Structures are given as structure tokens and as C-alpha cells.
Short mmCIF file of C-alpha atoms and ligand atoms in Angstrom, two decimals:
data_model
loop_
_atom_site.label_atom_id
_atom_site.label_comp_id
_atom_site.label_asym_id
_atom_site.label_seq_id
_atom_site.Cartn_x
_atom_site.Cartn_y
_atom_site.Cartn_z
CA UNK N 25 -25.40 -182.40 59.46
CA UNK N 26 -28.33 -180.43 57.66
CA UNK N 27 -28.58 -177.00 58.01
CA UNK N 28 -32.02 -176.37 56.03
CA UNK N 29 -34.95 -175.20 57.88
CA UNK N 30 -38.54 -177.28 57.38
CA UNK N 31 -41.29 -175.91 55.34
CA UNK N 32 -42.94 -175.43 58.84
CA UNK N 33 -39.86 -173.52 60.59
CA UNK N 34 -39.69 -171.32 57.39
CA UNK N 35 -43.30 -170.54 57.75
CA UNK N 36 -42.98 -169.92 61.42
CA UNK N 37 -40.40 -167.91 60.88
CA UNK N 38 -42.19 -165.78 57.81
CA UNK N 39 -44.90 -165.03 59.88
CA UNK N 40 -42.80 -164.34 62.88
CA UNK N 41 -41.21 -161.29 60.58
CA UNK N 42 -44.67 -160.33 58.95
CA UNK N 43 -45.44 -159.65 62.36
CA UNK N 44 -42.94 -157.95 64.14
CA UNK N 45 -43.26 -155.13 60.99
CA UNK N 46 -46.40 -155.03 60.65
CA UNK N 47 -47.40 -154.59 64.01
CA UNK N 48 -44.61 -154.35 66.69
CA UNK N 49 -42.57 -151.50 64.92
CA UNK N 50 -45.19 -148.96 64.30
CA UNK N 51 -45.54 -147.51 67.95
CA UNK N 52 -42.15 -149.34 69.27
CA UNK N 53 -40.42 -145.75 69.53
CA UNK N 54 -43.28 -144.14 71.51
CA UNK N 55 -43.75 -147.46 73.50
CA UNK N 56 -39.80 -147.29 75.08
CA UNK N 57 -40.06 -143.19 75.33
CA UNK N 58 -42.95 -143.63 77.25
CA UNK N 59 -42.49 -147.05 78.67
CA UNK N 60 -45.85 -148.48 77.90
CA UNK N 61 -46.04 -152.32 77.81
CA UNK N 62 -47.00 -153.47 74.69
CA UNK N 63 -50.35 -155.27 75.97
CA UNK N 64 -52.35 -155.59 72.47
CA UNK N 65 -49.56 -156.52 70.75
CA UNK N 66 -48.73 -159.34 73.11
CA UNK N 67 -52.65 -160.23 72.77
CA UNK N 68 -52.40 -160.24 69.40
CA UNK N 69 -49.12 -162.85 69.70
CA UNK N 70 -51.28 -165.14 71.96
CA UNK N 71 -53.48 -165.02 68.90
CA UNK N 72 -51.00 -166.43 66.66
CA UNK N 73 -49.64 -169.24 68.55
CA UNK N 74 -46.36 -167.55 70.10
CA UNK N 75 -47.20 -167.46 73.63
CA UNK N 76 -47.26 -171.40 73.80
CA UNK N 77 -45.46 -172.63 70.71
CA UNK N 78 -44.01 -175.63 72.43
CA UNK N 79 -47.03 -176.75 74.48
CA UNK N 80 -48.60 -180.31 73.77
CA UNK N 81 -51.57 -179.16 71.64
CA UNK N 82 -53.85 -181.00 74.01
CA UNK N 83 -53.04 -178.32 76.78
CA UNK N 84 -53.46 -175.49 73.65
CA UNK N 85 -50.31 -174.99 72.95
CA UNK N 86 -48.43 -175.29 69.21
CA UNK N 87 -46.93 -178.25 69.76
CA UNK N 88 -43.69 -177.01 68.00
CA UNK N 89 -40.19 -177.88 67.92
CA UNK N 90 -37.55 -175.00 70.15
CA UNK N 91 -35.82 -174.22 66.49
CA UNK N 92 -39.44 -172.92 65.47
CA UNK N 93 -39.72 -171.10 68.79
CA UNK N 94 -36.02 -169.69 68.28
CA UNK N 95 -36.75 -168.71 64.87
CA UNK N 96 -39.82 -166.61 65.88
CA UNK N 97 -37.76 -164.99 69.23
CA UNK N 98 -35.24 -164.32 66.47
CA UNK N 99 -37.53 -162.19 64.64
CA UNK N 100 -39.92 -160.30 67.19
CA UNK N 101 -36.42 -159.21 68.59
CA UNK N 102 -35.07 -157.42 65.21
CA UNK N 103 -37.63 -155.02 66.13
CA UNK N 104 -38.94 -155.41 69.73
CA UNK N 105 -37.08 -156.65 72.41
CA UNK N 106 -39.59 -155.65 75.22
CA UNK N 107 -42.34 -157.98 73.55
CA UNK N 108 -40.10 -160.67 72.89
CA UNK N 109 -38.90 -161.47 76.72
CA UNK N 110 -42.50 -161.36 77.36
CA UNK N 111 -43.32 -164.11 75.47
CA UNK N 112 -39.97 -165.93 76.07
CA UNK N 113 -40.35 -165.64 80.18
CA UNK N 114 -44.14 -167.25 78.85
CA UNK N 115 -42.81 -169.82 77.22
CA UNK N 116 -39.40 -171.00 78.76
CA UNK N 117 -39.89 -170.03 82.11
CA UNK N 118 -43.63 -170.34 82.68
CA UNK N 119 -45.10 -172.81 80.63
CA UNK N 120 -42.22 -175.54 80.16
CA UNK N 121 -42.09 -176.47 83.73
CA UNK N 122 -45.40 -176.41 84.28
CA UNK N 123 -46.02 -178.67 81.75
CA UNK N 124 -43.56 -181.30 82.42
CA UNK N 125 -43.39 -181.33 86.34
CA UNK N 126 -47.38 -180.00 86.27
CA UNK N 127 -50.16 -182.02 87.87
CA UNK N 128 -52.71 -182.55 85.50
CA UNK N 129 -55.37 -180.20 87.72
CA UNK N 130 -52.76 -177.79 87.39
CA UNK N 131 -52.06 -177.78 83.73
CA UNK N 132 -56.08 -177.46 82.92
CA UNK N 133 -56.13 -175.10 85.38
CA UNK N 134 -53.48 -172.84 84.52
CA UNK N 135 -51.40 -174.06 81.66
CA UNK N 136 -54.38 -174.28 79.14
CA UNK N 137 -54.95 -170.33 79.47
CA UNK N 138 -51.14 -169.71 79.34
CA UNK N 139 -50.46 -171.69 76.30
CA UNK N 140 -52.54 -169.29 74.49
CA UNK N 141 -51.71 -165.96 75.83
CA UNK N 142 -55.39 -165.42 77.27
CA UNK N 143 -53.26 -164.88 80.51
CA UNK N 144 -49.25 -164.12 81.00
CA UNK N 145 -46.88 -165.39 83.22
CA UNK N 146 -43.91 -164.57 85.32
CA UNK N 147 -41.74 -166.64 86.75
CA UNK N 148 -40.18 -164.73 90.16
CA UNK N 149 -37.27 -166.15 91.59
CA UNK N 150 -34.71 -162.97 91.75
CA UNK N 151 -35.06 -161.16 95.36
CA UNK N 152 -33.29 -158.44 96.60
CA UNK N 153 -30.48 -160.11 97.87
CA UNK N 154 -30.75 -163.20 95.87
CA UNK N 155 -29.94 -162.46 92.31
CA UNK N 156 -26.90 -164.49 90.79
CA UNK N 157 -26.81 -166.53 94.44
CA UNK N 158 -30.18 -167.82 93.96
CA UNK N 159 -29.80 -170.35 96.34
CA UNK N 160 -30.29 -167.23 98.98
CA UNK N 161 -33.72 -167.28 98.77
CA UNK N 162 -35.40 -165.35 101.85
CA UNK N 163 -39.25 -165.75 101.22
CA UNK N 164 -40.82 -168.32 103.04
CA UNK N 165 -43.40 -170.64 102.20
CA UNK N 166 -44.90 -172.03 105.96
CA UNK N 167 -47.59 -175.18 105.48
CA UNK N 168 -50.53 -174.60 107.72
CA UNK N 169 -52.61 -177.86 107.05
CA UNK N 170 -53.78 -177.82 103.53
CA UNK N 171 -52.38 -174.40 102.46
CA UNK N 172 -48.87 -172.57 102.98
CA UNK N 173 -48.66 -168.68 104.10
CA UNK N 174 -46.02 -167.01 101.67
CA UNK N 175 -44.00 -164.06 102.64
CA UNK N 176 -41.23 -162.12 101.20
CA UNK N 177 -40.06 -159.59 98.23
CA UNK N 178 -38.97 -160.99 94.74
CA UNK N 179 -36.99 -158.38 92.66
CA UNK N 180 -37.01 -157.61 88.39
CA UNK N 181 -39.97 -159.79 87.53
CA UNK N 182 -40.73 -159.59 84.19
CA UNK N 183 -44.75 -159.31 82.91
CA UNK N 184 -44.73 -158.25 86.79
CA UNK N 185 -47.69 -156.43 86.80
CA UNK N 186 -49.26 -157.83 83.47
CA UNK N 187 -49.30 -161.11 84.65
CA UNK N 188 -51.94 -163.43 85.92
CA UNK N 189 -49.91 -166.26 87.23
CA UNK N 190 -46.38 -166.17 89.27
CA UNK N 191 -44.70 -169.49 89.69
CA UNK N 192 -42.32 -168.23 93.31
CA UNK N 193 -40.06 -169.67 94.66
CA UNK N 194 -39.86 -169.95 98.43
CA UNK N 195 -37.91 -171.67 101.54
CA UNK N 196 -40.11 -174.38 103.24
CA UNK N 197 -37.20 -175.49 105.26
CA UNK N 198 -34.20 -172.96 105.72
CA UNK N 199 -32.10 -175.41 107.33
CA UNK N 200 -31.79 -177.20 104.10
CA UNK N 201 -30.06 -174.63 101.92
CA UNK N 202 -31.07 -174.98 98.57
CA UNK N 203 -32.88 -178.71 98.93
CA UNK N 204 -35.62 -176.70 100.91
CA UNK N 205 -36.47 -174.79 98.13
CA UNK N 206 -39.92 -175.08 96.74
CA UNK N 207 -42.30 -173.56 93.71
CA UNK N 208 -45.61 -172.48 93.56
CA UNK N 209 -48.50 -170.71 91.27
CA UNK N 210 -49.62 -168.04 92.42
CA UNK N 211 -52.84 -166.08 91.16
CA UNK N 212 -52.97 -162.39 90.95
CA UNK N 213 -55.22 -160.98 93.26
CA UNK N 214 -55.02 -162.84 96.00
CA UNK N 215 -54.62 -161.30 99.35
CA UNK N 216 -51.34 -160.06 100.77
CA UNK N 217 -49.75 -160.07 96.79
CA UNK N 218 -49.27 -156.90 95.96
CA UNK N 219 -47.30 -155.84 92.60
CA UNK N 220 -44.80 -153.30 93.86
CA UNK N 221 -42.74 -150.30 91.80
CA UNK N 222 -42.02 -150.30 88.07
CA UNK N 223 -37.93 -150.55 87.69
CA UNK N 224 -37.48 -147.52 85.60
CA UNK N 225 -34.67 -149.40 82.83
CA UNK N 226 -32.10 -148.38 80.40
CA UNK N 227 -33.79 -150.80 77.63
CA UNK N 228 -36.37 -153.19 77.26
CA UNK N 229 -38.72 -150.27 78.40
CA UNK N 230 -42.02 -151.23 77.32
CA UNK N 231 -40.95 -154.42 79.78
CA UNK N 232 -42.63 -154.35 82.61
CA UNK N 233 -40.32 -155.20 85.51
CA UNK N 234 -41.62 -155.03 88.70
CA UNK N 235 -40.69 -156.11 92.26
CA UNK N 236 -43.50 -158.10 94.39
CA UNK N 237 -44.67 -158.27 97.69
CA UNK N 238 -46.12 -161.26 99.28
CA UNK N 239 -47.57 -160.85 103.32
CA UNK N 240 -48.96 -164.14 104.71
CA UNK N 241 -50.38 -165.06 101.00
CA UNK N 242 -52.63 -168.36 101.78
CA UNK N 243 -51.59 -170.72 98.69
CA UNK N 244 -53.44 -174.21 98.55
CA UNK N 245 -51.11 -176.88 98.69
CA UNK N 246 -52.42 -178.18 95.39
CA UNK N 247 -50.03 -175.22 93.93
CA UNK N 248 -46.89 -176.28 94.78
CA UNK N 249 -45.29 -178.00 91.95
CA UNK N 250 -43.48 -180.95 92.74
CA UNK N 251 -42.55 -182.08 96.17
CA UNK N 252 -40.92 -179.95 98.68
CA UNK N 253 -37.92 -178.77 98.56
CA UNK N 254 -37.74 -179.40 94.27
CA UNK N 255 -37.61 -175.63 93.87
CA UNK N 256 -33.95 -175.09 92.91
CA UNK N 257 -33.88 -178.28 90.64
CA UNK N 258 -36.75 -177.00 88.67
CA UNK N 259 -35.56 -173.13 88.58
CA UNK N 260 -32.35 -174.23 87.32
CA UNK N 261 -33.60 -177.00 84.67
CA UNK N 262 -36.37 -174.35 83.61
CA UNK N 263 -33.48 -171.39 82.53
CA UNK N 264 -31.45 -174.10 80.93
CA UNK N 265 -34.29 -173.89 78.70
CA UNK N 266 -35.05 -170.00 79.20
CA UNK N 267 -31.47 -168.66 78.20
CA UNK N 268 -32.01 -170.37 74.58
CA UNK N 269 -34.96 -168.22 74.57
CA UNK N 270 -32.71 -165.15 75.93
CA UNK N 271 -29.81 -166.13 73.47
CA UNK N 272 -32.43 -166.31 70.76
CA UNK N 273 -33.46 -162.64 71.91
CA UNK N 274 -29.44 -161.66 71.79
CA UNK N 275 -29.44 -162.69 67.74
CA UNK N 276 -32.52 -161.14 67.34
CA UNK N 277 -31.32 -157.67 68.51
CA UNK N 278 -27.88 -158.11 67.06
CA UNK N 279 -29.83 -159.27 63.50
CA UNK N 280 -32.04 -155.88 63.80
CA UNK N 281 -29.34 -153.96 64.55
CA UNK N 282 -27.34 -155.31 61.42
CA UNK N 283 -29.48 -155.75 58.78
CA UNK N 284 -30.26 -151.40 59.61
CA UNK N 285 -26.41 -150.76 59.72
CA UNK N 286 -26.55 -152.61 56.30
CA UNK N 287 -29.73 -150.61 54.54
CA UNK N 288 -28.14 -147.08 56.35
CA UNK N 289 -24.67 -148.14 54.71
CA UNK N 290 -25.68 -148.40 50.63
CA UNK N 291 -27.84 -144.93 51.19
CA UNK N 292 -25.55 -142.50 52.98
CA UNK N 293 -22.92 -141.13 51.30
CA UNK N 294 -19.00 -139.52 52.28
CA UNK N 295 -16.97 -138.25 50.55
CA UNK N 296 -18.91 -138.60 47.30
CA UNK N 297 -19.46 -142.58 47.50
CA UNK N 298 -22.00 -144.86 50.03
CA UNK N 299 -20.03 -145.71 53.28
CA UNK N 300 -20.37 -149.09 52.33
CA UNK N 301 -17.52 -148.39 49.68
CA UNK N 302 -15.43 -147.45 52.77
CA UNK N 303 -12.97 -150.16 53.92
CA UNK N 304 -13.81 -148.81 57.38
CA UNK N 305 -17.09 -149.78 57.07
CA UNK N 306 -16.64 -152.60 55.27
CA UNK N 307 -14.88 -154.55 58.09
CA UNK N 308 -17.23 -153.60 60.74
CA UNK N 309 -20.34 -155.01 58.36
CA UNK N 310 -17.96 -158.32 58.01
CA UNK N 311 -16.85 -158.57 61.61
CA UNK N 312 -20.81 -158.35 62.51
CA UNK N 313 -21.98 -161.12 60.10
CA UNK N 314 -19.59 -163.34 61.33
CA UNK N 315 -19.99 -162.90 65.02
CA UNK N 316 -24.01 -163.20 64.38
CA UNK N 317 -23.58 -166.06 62.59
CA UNK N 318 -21.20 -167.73 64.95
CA UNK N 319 -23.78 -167.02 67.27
CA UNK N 320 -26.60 -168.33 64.94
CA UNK N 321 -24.95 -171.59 64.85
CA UNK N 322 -24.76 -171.75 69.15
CA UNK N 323 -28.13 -170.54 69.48
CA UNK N 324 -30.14 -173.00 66.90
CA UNK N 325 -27.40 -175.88 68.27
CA UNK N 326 -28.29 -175.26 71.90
CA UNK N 327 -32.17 -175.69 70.49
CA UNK N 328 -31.42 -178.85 68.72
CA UNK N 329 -30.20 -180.31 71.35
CA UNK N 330 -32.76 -179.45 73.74
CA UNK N 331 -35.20 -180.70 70.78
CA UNK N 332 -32.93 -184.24 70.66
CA UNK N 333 -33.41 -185.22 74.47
CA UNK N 334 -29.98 -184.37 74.98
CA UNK N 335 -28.54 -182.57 77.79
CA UNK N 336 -28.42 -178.59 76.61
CA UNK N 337 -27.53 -177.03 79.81
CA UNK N 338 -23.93 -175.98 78.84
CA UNK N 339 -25.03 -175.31 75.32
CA UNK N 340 -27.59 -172.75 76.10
CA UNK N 341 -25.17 -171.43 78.66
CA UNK N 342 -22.59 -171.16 75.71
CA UNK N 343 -25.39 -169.89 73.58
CA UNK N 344 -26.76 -167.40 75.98
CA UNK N 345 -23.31 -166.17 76.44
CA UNK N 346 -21.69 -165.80 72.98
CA UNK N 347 -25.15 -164.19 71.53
CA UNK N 348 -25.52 -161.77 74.46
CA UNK N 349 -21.48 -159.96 74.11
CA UNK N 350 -22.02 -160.54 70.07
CA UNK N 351 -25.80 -158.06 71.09
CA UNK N 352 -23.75 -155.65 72.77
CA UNK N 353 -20.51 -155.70 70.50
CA UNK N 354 -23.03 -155.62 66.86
CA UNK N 355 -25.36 -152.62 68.42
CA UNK N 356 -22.35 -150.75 69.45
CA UNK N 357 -20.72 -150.91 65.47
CA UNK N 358 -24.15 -150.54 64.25
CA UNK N 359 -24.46 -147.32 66.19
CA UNK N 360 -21.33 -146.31 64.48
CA UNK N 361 -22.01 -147.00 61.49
CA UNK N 362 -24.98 -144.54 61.53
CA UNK N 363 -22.57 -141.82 62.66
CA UNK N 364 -24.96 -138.56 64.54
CA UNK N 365 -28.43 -139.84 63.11
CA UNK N 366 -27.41 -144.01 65.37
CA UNK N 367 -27.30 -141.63 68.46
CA UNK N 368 -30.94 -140.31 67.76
CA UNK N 369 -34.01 -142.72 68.41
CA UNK N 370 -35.42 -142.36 65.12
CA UNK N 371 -32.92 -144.64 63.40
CA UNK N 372 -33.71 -147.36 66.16
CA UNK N 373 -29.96 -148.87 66.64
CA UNK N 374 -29.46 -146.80 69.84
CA UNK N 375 -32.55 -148.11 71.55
CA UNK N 376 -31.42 -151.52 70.15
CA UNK N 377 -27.78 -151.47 71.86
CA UNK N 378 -29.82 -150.45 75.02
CA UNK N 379 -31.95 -153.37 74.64
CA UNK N 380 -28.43 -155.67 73.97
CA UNK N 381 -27.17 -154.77 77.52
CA UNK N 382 -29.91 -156.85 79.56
CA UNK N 383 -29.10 -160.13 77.73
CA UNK N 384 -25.45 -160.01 79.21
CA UNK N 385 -27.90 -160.30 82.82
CA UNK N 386 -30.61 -161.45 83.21
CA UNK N 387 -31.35 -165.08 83.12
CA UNK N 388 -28.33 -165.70 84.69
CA UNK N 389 -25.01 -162.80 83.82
CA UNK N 390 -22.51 -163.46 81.67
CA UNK N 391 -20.52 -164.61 84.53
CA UNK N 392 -22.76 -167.05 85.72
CA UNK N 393 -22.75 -168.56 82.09
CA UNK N 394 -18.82 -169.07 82.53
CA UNK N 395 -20.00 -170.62 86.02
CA UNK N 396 -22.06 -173.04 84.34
CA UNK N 397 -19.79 -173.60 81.31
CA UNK N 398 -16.60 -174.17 83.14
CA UNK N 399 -18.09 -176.22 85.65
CA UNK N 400 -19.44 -178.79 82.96
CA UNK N 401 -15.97 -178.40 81.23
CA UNK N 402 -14.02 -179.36 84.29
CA UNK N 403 -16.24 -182.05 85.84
N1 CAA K 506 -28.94 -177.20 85.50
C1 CAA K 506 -29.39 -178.15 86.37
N2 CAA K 506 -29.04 -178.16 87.66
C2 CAA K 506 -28.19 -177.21 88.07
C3 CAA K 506 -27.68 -176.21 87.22
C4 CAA K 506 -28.10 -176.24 85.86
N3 CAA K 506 -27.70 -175.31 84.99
N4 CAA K 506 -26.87 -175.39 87.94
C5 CAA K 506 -26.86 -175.86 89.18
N5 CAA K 506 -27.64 -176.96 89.27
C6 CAA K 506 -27.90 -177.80 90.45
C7 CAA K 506 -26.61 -178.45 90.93
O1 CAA K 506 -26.38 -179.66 90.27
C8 CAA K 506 -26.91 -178.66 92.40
O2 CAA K 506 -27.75 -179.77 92.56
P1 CAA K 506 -27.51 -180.83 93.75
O3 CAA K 506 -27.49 -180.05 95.02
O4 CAA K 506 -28.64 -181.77 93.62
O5 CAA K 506 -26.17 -181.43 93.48
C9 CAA K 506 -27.76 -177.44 92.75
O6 CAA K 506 -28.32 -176.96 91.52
C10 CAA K 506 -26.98 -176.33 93.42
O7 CAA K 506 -25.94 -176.00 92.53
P2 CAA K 506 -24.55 -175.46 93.02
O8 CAA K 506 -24.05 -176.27 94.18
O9 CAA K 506 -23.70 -175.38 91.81
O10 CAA K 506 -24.97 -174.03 93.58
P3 CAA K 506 -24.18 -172.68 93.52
O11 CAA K 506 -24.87 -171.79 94.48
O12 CAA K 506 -22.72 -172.88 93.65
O13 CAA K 506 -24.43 -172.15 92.00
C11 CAA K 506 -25.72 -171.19 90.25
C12 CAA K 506 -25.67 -172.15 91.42
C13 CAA K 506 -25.38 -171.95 88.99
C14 CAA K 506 -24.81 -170.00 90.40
C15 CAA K 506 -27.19 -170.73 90.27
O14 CAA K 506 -27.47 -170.06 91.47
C16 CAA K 506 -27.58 -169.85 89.11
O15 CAA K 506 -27.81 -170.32 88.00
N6 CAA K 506 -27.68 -168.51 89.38
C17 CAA K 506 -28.23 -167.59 88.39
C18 CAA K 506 -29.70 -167.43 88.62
C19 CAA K 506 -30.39 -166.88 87.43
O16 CAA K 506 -30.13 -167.25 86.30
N7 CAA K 506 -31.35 -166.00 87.71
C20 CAA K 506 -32.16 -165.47 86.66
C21 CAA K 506 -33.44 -164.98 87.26
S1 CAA K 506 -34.81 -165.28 86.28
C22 CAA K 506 -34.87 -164.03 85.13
O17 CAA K 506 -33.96 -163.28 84.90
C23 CAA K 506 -36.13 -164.09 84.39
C24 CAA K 506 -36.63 -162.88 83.74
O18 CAA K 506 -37.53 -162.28 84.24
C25 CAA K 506 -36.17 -162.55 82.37
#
């Protein structure tokens, strides 16, 4: 077992930090007061090789391992939470199925411009009434000769209106249940797609969540990825992958919130000492490391795998679920430990336990983890 990082993950991971202080904190305050996507910033990421780290360099991408990706999730999320599911959904959710179920028209079409950030994209399965039961899907895809007519509402998509390209899921064949489900890319701009209301969140605000709205949207049949009816199969093998990038997000925020709670602990003072001489304090500081670190060792396991060729779907489901309640529990001590000043935004911890909270649901709530988990336990 070796638990050293490469030369390479260590530089990823350097320049993963240099980043995220250089030029996701200044502005991250204003950006979730205000709600403002954080559009250069995400440019600027595309720039560096973060929006398609995994990607097989011939398609643009980094060609990196999902430890480096991790690491560099891990980071962004210390400080920004609302940049870092934007390039996770980008990554995990957009450009890892594409590239290994993919046509080869569709990856130089598409995957080459995602790989490097030039354009986002989201990946819109949640509807309205089809959240955790995503096997309710109610927008239908109807094949018309050489194109289908999509119609239908998806719910919470992520880089919703910053996107370019929406992989959706939709029923070809309702009778079918889930084996009718099918996939395809969508472009922005074509007609009938319109991006509909911002969701106006508790955290991740510079997010952009949307909901969509798709009215007999012609799609070539050239877009559909895979055959019919692989929809589900490829949703659920693509957040296998996405909720290590979610669980990576989780450590990230719980990290942030720590290392603060740390700094904020040797500089204030009670009862003429630091609060870090309090035993109080003490044991919520120790409780924290360990639980992040227990949740270190899930999240970079759960990449490993994945990395190996092995089968990671219960690991990132373990990962996903441990990191996410460690988010919440860590942000929630860390506010504590800050006293009056964690309650105000300047000192960043409350806006980081807001952040926590959407780890424990999206990409699949922490109950739908224990789904997963339990189901692989008791197989
Ligand atoms: N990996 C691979 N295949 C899986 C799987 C997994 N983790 N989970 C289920 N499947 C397969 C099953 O093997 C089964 O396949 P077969 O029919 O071929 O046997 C098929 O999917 C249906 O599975 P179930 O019979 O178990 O279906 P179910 O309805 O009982 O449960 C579920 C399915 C696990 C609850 C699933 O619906 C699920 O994961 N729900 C959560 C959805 C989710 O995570 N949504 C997140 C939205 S995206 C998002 O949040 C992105 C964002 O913007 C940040």
C-alpha cells in the first residue's frame, strides 16, 4: 500500500491551490451575495487543464489519472464550491461518457471543445418528478426518420444556462420502464430549448441551476449516444464516476472549512489564552481531522479504484456518502469555533456549511448512497 502522491499529482495539486487563492477567493463573497456565476474564472480553469483532466489528450483533454482530478476538486472546493461542481458536472458527468460510449463524429464534434472548457456542459437527467426515482423519466424522445422530437422539463441542472451542450435523457419507449431510456447531446440554441428559471439556493450560489424546457426539439439521430434504450445504464455508470467528483467536493469544503477553524483558533483569544489552548476546542479541531481524513482515505480509494479498472460503484457511493455528513458535521464545528464573527460572511465558514448541505443531495442523497451501498453489500 503506498500512500505518497507522484511528482505529477503534487504538482496538480500545487497549482490546483495557487489557483483557487489567487483567483477564486477574491470576489467569492460578492459572487454568492449576488449569485453571479463565476464565468471568467471557469474560463480561466479551461485554460489550465481542469475542465478535461481525464480526457485522452488526442480529444484535448489532460490525459490524467482521477487521484489528480480529486486532488484538484479537493482544492478549488477549500475556497469555491460553486466553481468546483462546474467543472466536476464537466468532467464526470459530461465528458467521461461521452468519451467512452461516444462515436468518434461525436467526440470531435463535441468532446474536443469540452475537454478544454471552450464550451461547458450539463448533464440533465433530474425532472420534476423524477429526482431520486430516476427511472421516472417523463420527457420523451419520438424518432421521426432521421431525427427524434424531444419534449419535456428537466429540473436543478447545473451550468444550466452557461452551458453549450446538454446530454438528456429521455423515454423512447415508455412501455419499457427504465430499458427505454435513452441519451442525447443537445446544442444550446436550438429551437423549442429554452433555459427556464434560476433556482434561487441556500449555497453553491454562484451555481447556476436552472430547470429546462424542451417543445418538439428536432435532435439528429447521430446524437443519441449509444443504442436505444442505454440511457439508464449510462446515467447510472456516469455518477458512479460523478459522486467521486462530488465526494472530492465534500473534502474540499470540509478541508476549507478546517484549515480556517484552525488559523481563527491560534489568533483569538478567551479568557487571556488562544481558544486553541481550550480543551473545548481542542476536541472539536481533533474530531474534524479525523473525520476528514477518514474521509480522505474513501475519497482517494474510491479514485484508485476507478483508476485500477476495478468496479468503484459502491466505493464512490461510500465515498460520496461519508465525505458529504463529514462536510456538513466539519462546517457546523468550524462555525463554532469562530463563535459571532463564523455566523458573519466575512469569515467564509458560514457560506462554507451552506455549500456542505448540497453534497448530502445531489448526485444521488445520502439515502440513495445507502441504496446503492447496501444493495452491493447484500447481493
Ligand atoms: N451502477 C450501475 N448500474 C446501476 C447502478 C449503479 N450505481 N444502480 C442501478 N443500476 C442499474 C441496475 O443494475 C439495473 O440494471 P438492469 O435493469 O440492467 O438490471 C438498473 O440500473 C435499474 O436499477 P434498479 O432496478 O436498482 O432501479 P431502482 O429504481 O430500484 O433504483 C437507483 C435505481 C439506484 C435508486 C437510481 O434511480 C439512482 O441512482 N437514483 C439517484 C439518481 C441521481 O443520482 N440523480 C442525480 C442527478 S444528476 C445531478 O445531481 C448532477 C448535478 O447537476 C450536480
Amino acid at each position: 500500500m503506498n500512500f505518497e502522491l507522484s511528482e505529477e499529482q503534487l504538482a496538480v495539486q500545487e497549482a490546483a491551490r495557487e489557483f483557487a487563492r489567487q483567483e477564486l477567493l477574491p470576489g467569492v463573497i460578492d459572487r454568492d451575495t449576488q449569485a453571479k456565476f463565476p464565468l471568467e474564472q471557469v474560463k480561466k480553469m479551461g485554460e489550465l487543464g481542469f475542465m478535461g483532466m481525464m480526457v485522452d489528450p488526442k480529444y484535448n483533454g489532460g490525459g490524467m489519472d482521477s487521484i489528480s482530478y480529486v486532488l484538484a476538486i479537493e482544492e478549488l472546493s477549500k475556497i469555491d464550491a460553486s466553481a468546483s461542481v462546474s467543472m466536476s458536472v464537466n468532467n464526470s458527468l459530461v465528458c467521461w461518457g461521452l468519451e467512452k460510449y461516444g462515436t468518434e463524429a461525436q467526440k470531435q464534434k463535441y468532446l474536443t471543445r469540452l475537454a478544454t472548457g471552450e464550451v461547458l456542459g450539463a448533464f440533465c437527467l433530474s425532472e420534476p418528478e423524477a429526482g431520486s426515482d430516476a427511472t421516472s423519466q417523463r420527457t420523451t424522445a419520438e424518432i421521426k426518420g432521421d431525427y427524434y422530437l424531444i419534449n419535456g422539463t428537466k429540473n436543478w441542472i447545473t451550468n444550466g444556462s452557461s452551458a453549450s451542450i446538454y446530454l438528456v435523457f429521455a423515454q423512447t419507449d415508455s412501455q419499457k420502464g427504465h430499458k427505454g431510456i435513452s441519451v442525447f447531446i443537445v446544442e444550446r440554441g436550438w429551437e423549442g430549448f429554452v433555459v427556464g428559471k434560476k433556482e434561487d439556493k441556500l449555497g453553491i450560489r454562484g451555481s447556476d441551476t436552472h430547470s429546462l424546457m424542451f417543445t418538439d426539439v428536432k435532435v439528429p439521430v447521430e446524437n443519441r449516444i449509444g443504442e436505444e434504450g442505454f440511457g439508464f445504464t449510462y446515467a447510472m455508470e456516469t455518477l458512479n464516476g460523478g459522486r467521486i467528483g462530488i465526494a472530492a467536493q465534500a473534502l474540499g469544503i470540509a478541508s476549507g472549512a478546517y484549515e480556517l477553524a484552525l488559523a481563527y483558533s491560534k489568533e483569538r483569544k478567551t479568557f487571556g489564552k488562544p481558544i486553541s489552548q481550550h480543551q473545548a476546542i481542542q476536541f472539536k479541531l481533533a474530531d474534524m481531522a479525523t473525520q476528514i481524513e477518514a474521509a480522505r482515505l474513501l475519497v482517494y480509494k474510491a479514485a484508485w479504484l476507478k483508476d485500477q479498472g476495478e468496479d468503484y460503484a459502491h466505493a464512490s457511493a461510500m465515498a460520496k456518502l461519508y465525505a458529504s455528513e463529514v462536510a456538513m458535521n466539519v462546517t457546523i464545528e468550524a462555525v463554532q469555533v469562530h463563535g459571532g464573527y463564523g455566523y458573519v460572511k466575512e469569515y467564509h465558514v458560514e457560506r462554507l456549511m451552506r455549500d456542505a448541505k448540497i453534497t448530502q443531495i445531489y448526485e444521488g442523497t445520502s439515502e440513495i448512497q445507502r441504496i446503492v451501498i447496501s444493495r452491493k453489500i447484500l447481493k
